[in-house]
Coordinates of C-alpha atoms in Angstrom, one line a residue:
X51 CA 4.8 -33.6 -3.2
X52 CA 5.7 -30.1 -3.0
X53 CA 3.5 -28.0 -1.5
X54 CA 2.7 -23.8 -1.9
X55 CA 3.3 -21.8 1.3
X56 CA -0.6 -21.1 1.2
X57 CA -1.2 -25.0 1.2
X58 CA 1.6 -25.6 4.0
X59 CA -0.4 -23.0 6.4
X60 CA -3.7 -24.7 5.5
X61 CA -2.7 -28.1 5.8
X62 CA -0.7 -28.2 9.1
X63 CA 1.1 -31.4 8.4
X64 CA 0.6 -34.1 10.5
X65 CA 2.9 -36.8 8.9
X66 CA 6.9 -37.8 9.2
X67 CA 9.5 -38.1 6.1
X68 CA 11.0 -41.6 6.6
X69 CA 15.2 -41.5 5.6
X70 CA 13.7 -42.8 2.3
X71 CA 11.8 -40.3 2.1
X72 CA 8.3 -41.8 2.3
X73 CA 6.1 -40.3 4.1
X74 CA 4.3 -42.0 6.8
X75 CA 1.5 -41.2 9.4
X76 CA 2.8 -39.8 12.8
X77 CA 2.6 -42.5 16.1
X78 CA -0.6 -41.1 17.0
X79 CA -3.4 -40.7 14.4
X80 CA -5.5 -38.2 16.5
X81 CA -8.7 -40.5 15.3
X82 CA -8.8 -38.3 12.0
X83 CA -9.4 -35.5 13.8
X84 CA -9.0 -32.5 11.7
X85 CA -8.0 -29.9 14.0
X86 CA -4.9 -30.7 15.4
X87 CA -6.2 -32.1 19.4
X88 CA -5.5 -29.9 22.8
X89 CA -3.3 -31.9 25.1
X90 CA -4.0 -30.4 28.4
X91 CA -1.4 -32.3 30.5
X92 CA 0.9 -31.5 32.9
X93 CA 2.7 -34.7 33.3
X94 CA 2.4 -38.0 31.3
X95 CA 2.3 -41.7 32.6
X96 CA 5.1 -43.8 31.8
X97 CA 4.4 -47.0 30.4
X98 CA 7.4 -49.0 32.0
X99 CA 10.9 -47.8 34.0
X100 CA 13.0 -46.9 31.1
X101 CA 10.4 -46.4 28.7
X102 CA 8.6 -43.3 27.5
X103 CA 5.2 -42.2 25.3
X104 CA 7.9 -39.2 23.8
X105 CA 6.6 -36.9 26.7
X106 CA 7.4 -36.9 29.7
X107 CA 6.4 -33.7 31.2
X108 CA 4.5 -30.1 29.3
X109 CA 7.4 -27.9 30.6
X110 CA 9.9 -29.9 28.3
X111 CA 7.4 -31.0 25.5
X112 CA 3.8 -30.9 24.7
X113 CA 2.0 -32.7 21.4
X114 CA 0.3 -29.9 20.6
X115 CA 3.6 -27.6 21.0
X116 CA 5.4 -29.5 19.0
X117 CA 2.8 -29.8 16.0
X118 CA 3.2 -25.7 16.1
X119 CA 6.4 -25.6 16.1
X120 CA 6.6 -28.0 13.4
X121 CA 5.0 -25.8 11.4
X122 CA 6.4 -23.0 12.2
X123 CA 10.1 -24.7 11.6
X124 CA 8.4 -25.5 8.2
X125 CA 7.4 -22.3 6.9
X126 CA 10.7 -20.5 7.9
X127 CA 12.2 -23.5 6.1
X128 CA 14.7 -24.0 9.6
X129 CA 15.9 -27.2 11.7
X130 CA 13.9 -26.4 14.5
X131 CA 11.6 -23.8 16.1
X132 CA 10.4 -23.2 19.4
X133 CA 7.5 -21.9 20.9
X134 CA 7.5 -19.4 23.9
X135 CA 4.7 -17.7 26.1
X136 CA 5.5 -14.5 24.3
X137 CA 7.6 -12.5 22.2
X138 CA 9.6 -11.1 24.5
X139 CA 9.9 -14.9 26.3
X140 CA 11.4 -15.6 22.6
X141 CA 13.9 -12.8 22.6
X142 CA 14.9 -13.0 26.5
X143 CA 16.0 -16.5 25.3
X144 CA 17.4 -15.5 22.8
X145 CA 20.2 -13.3 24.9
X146 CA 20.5 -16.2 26.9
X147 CA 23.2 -17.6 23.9
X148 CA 25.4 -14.7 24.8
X149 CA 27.9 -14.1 27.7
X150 CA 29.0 -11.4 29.9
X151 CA 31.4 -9.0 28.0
X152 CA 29.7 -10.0 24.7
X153 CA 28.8 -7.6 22.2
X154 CA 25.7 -7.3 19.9
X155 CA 25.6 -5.0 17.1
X156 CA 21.8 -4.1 17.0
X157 CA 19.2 -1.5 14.9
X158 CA 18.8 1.3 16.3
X159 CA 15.2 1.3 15.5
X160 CA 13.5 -1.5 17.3
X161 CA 10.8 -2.6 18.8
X162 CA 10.7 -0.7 22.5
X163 CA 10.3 -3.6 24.3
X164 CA 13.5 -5.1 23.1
X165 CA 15.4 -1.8 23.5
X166 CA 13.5 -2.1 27.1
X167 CA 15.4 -5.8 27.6
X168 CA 18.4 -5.0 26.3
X169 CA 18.6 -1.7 28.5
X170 CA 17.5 -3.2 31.5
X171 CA 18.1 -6.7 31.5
X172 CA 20.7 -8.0 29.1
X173 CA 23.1 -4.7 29.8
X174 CA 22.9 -5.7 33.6
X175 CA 24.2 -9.4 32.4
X176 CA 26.9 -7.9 30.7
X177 CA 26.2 -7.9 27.7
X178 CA 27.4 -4.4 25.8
X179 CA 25.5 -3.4 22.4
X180 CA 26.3 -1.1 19.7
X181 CA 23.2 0.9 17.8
X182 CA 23.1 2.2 14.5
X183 CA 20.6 2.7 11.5
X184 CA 21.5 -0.2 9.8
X185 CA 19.3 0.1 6.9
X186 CA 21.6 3.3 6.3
X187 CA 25.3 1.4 6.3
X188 CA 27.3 0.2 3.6
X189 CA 28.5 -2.9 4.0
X190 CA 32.1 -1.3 4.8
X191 CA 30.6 0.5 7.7
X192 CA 28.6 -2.4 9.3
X193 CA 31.9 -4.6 8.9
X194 CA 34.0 -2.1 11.2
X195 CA 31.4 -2.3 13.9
X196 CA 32.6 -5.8 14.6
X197 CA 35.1 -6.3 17.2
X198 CA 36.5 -9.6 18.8
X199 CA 34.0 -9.5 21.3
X200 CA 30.9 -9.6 18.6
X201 CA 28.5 -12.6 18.7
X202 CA 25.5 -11.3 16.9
X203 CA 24.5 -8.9 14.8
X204 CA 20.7 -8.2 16.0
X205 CA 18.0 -6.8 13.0
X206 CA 14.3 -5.9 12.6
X207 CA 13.4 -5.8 8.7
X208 CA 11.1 -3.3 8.6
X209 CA 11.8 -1.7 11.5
X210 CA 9.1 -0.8 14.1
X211 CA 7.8 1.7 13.8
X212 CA 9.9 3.8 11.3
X213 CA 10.3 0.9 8.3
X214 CA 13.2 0.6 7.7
X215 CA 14.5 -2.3 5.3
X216 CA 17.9 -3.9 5.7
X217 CA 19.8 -5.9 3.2
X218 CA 19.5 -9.4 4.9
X219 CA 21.8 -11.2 2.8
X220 CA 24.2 -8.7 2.6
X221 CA 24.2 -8.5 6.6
X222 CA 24.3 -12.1 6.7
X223 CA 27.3 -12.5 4.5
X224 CA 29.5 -9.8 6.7
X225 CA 28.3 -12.2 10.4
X226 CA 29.0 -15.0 9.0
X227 CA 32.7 -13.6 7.6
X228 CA 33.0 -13.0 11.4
X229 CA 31.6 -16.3 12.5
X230 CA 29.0 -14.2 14.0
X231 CA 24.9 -15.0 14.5
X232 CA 22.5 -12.8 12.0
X233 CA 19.6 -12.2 14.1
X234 CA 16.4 -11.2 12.3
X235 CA 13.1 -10.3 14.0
X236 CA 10.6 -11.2 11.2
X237 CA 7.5 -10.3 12.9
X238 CA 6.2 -7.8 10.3
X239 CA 6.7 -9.4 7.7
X240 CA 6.1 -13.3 8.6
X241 CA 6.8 -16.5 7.3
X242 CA 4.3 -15.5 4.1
X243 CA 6.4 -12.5 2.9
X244 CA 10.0 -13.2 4.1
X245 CA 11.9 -16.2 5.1
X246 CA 15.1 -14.1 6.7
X247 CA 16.9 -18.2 7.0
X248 CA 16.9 -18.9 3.1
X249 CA 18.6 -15.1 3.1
X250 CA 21.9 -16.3 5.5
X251 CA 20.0 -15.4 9.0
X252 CA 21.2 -18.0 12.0
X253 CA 17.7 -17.1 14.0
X254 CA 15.1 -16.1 13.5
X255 CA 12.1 -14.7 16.0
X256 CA 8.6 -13.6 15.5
X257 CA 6.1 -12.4 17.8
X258 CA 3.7 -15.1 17.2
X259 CA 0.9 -12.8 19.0
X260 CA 0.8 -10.4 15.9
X261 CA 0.1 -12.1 12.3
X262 CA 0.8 -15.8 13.4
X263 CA -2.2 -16.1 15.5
X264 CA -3.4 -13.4 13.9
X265 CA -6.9 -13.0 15.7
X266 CA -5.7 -10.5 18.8
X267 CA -6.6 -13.0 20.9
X268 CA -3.6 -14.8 22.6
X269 CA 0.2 -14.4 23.5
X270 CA 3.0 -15.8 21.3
X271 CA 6.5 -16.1 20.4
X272 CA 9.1 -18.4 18.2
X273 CA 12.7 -19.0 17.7
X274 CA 13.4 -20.5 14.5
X275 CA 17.6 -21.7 13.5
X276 CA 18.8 -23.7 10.5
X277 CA 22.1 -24.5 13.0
X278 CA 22.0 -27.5 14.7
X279 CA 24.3 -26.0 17.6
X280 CA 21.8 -22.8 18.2
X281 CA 18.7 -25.5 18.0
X282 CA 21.0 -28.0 20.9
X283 CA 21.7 -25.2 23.1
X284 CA 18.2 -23.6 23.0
X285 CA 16.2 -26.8 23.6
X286 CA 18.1 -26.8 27.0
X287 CA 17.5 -23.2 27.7
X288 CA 13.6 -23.7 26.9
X289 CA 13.2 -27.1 29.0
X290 CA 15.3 -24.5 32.0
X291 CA 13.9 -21.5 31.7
X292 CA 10.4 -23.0 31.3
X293 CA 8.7 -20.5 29.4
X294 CA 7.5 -22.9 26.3
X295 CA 4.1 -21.9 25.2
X296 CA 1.1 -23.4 26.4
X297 CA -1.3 -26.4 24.4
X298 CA -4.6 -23.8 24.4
X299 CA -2.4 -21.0 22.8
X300 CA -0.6 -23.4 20.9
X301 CA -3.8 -24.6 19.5
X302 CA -4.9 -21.1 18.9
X303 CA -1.7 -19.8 17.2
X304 CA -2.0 -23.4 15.1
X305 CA -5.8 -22.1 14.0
X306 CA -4.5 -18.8 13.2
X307 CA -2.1 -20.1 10.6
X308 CA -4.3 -22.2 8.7
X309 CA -5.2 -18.4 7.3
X310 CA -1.9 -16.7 7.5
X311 CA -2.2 -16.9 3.5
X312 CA -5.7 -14.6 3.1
X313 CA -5.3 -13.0 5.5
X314 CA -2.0 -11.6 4.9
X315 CA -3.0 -10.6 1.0
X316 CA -6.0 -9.0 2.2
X317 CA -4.2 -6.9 4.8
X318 CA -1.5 -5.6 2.3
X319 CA -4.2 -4.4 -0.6
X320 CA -5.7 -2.8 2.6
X321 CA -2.7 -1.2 3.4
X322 CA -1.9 -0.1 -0.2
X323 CA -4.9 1.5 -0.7
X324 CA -5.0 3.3 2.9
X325 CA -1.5 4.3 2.3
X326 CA -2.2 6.3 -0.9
X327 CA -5.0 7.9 0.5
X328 CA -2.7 8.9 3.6
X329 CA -0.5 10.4 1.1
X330 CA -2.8 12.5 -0.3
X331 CA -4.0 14.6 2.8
X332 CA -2.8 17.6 3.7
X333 CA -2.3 16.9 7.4
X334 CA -0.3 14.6 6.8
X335 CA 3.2 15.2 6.3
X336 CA 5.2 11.9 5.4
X337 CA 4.1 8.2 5.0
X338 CA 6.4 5.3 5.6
X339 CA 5.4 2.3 3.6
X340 CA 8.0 -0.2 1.8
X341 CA 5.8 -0.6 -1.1
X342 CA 6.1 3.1 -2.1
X343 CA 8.8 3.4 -5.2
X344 CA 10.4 6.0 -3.7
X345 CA 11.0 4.5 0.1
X346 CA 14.9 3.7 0.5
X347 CA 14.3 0.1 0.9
X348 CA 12.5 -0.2 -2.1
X349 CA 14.5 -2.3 -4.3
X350 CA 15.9 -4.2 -1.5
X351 CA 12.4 -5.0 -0.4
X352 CA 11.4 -6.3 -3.6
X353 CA 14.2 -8.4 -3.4
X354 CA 14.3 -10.1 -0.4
X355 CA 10.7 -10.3 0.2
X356 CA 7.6 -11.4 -1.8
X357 CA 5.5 -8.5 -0.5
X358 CA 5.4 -5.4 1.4
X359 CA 3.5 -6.1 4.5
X360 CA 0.4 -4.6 6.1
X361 CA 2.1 -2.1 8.6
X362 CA 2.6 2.0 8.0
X363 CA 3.6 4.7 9.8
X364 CA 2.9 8.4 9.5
X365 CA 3.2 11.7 10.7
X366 CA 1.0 14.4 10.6
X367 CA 0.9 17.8 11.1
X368 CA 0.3 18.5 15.1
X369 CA 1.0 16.9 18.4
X370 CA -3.0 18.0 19.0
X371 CA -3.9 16.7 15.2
X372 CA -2.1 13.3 16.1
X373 CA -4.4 13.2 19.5
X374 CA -7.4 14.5 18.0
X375 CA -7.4 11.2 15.3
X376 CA -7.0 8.6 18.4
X377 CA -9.7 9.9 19.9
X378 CA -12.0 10.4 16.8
X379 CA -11.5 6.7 15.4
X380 CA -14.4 4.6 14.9
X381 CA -13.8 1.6 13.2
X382 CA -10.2 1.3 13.8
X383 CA -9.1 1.1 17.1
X384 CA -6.5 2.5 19.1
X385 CA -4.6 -0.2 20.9
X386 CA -1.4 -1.9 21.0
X387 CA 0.0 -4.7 19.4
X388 CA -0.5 -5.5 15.3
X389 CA -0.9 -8.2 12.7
X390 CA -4.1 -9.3 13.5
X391 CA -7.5 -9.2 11.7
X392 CA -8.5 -5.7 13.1
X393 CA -7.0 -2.4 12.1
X394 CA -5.3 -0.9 14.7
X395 CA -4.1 3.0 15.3
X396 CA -0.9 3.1 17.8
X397 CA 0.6 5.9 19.2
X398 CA 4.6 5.1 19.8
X399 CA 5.7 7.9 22.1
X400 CA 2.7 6.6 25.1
X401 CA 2.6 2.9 24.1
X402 CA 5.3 0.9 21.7
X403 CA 7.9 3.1 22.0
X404 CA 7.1 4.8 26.0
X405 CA 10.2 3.6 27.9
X406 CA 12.6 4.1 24.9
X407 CA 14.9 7.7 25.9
X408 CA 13.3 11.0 24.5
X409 CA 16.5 11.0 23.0
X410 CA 16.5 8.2 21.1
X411 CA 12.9 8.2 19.9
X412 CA 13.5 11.5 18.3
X413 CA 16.9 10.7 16.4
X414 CA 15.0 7.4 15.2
X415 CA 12.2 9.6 13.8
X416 CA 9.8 9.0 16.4
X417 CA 7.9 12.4 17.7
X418 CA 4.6 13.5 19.0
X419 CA 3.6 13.8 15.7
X420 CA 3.8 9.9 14.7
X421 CA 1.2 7.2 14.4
X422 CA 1.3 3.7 13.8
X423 CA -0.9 1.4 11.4
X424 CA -1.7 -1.9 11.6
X425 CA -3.8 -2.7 8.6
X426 CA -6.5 -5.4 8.9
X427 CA -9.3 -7.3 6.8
X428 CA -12.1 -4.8 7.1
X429 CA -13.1 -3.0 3.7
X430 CA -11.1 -0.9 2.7
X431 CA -13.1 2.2 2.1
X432 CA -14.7 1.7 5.3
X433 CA -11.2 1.8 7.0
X434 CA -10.2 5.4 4.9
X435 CA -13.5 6.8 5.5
X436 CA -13.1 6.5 9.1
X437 CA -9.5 7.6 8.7
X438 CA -11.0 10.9 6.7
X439 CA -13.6 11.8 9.6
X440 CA -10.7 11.8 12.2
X441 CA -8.5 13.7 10.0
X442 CA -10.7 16.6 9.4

């Protein structure tokens, strides 16, 4: 039977495909419970020498793990996924493919804690990057970044925090012409709006903290890869590097998807509505939202995706004005992080975005005068009246 994404995220399958394609209960039945169980164990008893349960020890595998990142592999429609401690675990492994004297071609506008890692951590393991405005190159012009030393070409579509959509299938096409990985960081958009691996993407990550869980209430990150080689060499990277996530987060991030679906719509005619409004004001000077006809990455959006997302950004007129509406919100709160049920106001250049180069922040876009949106489930009048009382 084939089931709608919004059934696959509510009914967190527990059941195997036999090679004939019957479908059959898993080894353990779990007593009917509902709720996928919470193994909290360390270590598991053998029942012989030579033999095994299928665990052997939480570090390599966990049940409740590996029911997540079933599901997970599932909705991104991929081989395999795998769940880390954190976002940033799921990236650091990530570079781990890569050698010294590798080069990664990767969006200029990412993420700060990637540009952080890549800066600090995988430049120091030799690994060289090239960054550019993707979103902005013709395919010509992405193609002559590549050298021989290119593994990876390293997206975020839309970008955080400036939203900017790359073509993901046209990127795809030019990597793979170069036998090179198509990285795409999907955590805006999730599983429920974009599945970057039906596009041509090799990987695929998410910050399972933001609209996976979904509830602001625990850490989370995924790889997911259609390649059976990228799947082999990062099982043995996870089970090394140890940072798989744990079976109470697991559980957690596996509760959070059973709503992915509602709470996702919800959150986009939230943030359609809000960013109208925003539009409207006259302190405010520009709002960056996909879903806007006239936003670059329109068409492409459209096309790729099968919504917009829940996440703006705008400026407005003042350093002092952008201040002045962080300290004035009531119902929204101003805090890090995105993508779960509460609206959240973030203010790039002193959280997101802090370590990233002056520089750099201001050529992406990114000045004093910029806030971030993170649109949740509250009402959605109540969200732009408390927007109009900072404002003024």
């Amino acid at each position: 039977m084939s089931l709608s994404l919004e059934s696959k995220c509510l009914h967190l399958e527990k059941t195997e495909t036999t090679t004939e394609g019957e479908v059959t209960p898993t080894h353990c039945s779990h007593y009917g419970s509902i709720s996928f169980p919470i193994y909290q164990t360390a270590t598991y008893a053998h029942p012989a020498v030579g033999q095994s349960t299928g665990f052997d020890y939480s570090r390599l595998q966990n049940p409740t793990r590996e029911q997540l990142e079933k599901v997970v592999c599932q909705l991104e429609s991929g081989i395999d996924a795998l769940a880390l401690s954190s976002g940033m675990a799921a990236i650091t492994l990530v570079m781990e493919l890569f050698s010294p004297n590798d080069h990664i071609i990767a969006d200029s506008d990412l993420y700060g804690g990637s540009i952080r890692l890549f800066d600090n951590v995988s430049a120091k393991n030799g690994i060289s990057f090239t960054r550019k405005n993707i979103s902005s190159l013709t395919a010509e012009q992405l193609e002559s970044l590549i050298t021989k030393k290119t593994k990876a070409i390293y997206i975020e579509t839309p970008t955080n925090p400036m939203m900017n959509i790359t073509d993901i299938a046209q990127a795809a096409k030019i990597a793979h012409k170069h036998n090179v990985f198509l990285i795409v960081d999907n955590t805006f958009m999730s599983p429920y709006f974009q599945n970057p691996l039906t596009l041509g993407a090799d990987i695929v990550i998410h910050s399972g903290t933001k609209y996976l869980a979904g509830h602001n209430d625990t850490l989370a990150g995924f790889i997911v890869t259609n390649r059976t080689e990228i799947a082999e060499r990062l099982r043995f990277l996870i089970k090394t590097t140890g940072a798989g996530l744990s079976p109470f987060d697991s559980w957690l991030t596996l509760r959070g998807i059973k709503t992915l679906s509602v709470r996702m719509e919800k959150s986009q005619s939230n943030a359609v509505k809000i960013a109208e409004w925003l539009k409207s004001q006259k302190e405010v000077t520009k709002v960056l939202y996909p879903g806007f006809s006239d936003h670059p990455g329109y068409n492409i959006q459209k096309k790729q995706s099968r919504g917009f997302g829940a996440m703006l950004t705008f400026n407005v007129t003042s350093e002092k004005k952008a201040k002045s509406i962080l300290n004035r919100v009531k119902l929204i709160q101003f805090a890090e992080s995105l993508g779960g049920v509460e609206t959240l106001i973030t203010y790039p250049i002193t959280q997101t975005h802090a370590d990233v180069l002056e520089c750099i922040r201001l050529k992406n876009g990114i000045t004093p005068c910029t806030l971030r949106l993170s649109v949740g489930i509250e009402k959605a009048e109540d969200l732009i009246e408390d927007l109009a009382q900072a404002i003024k």
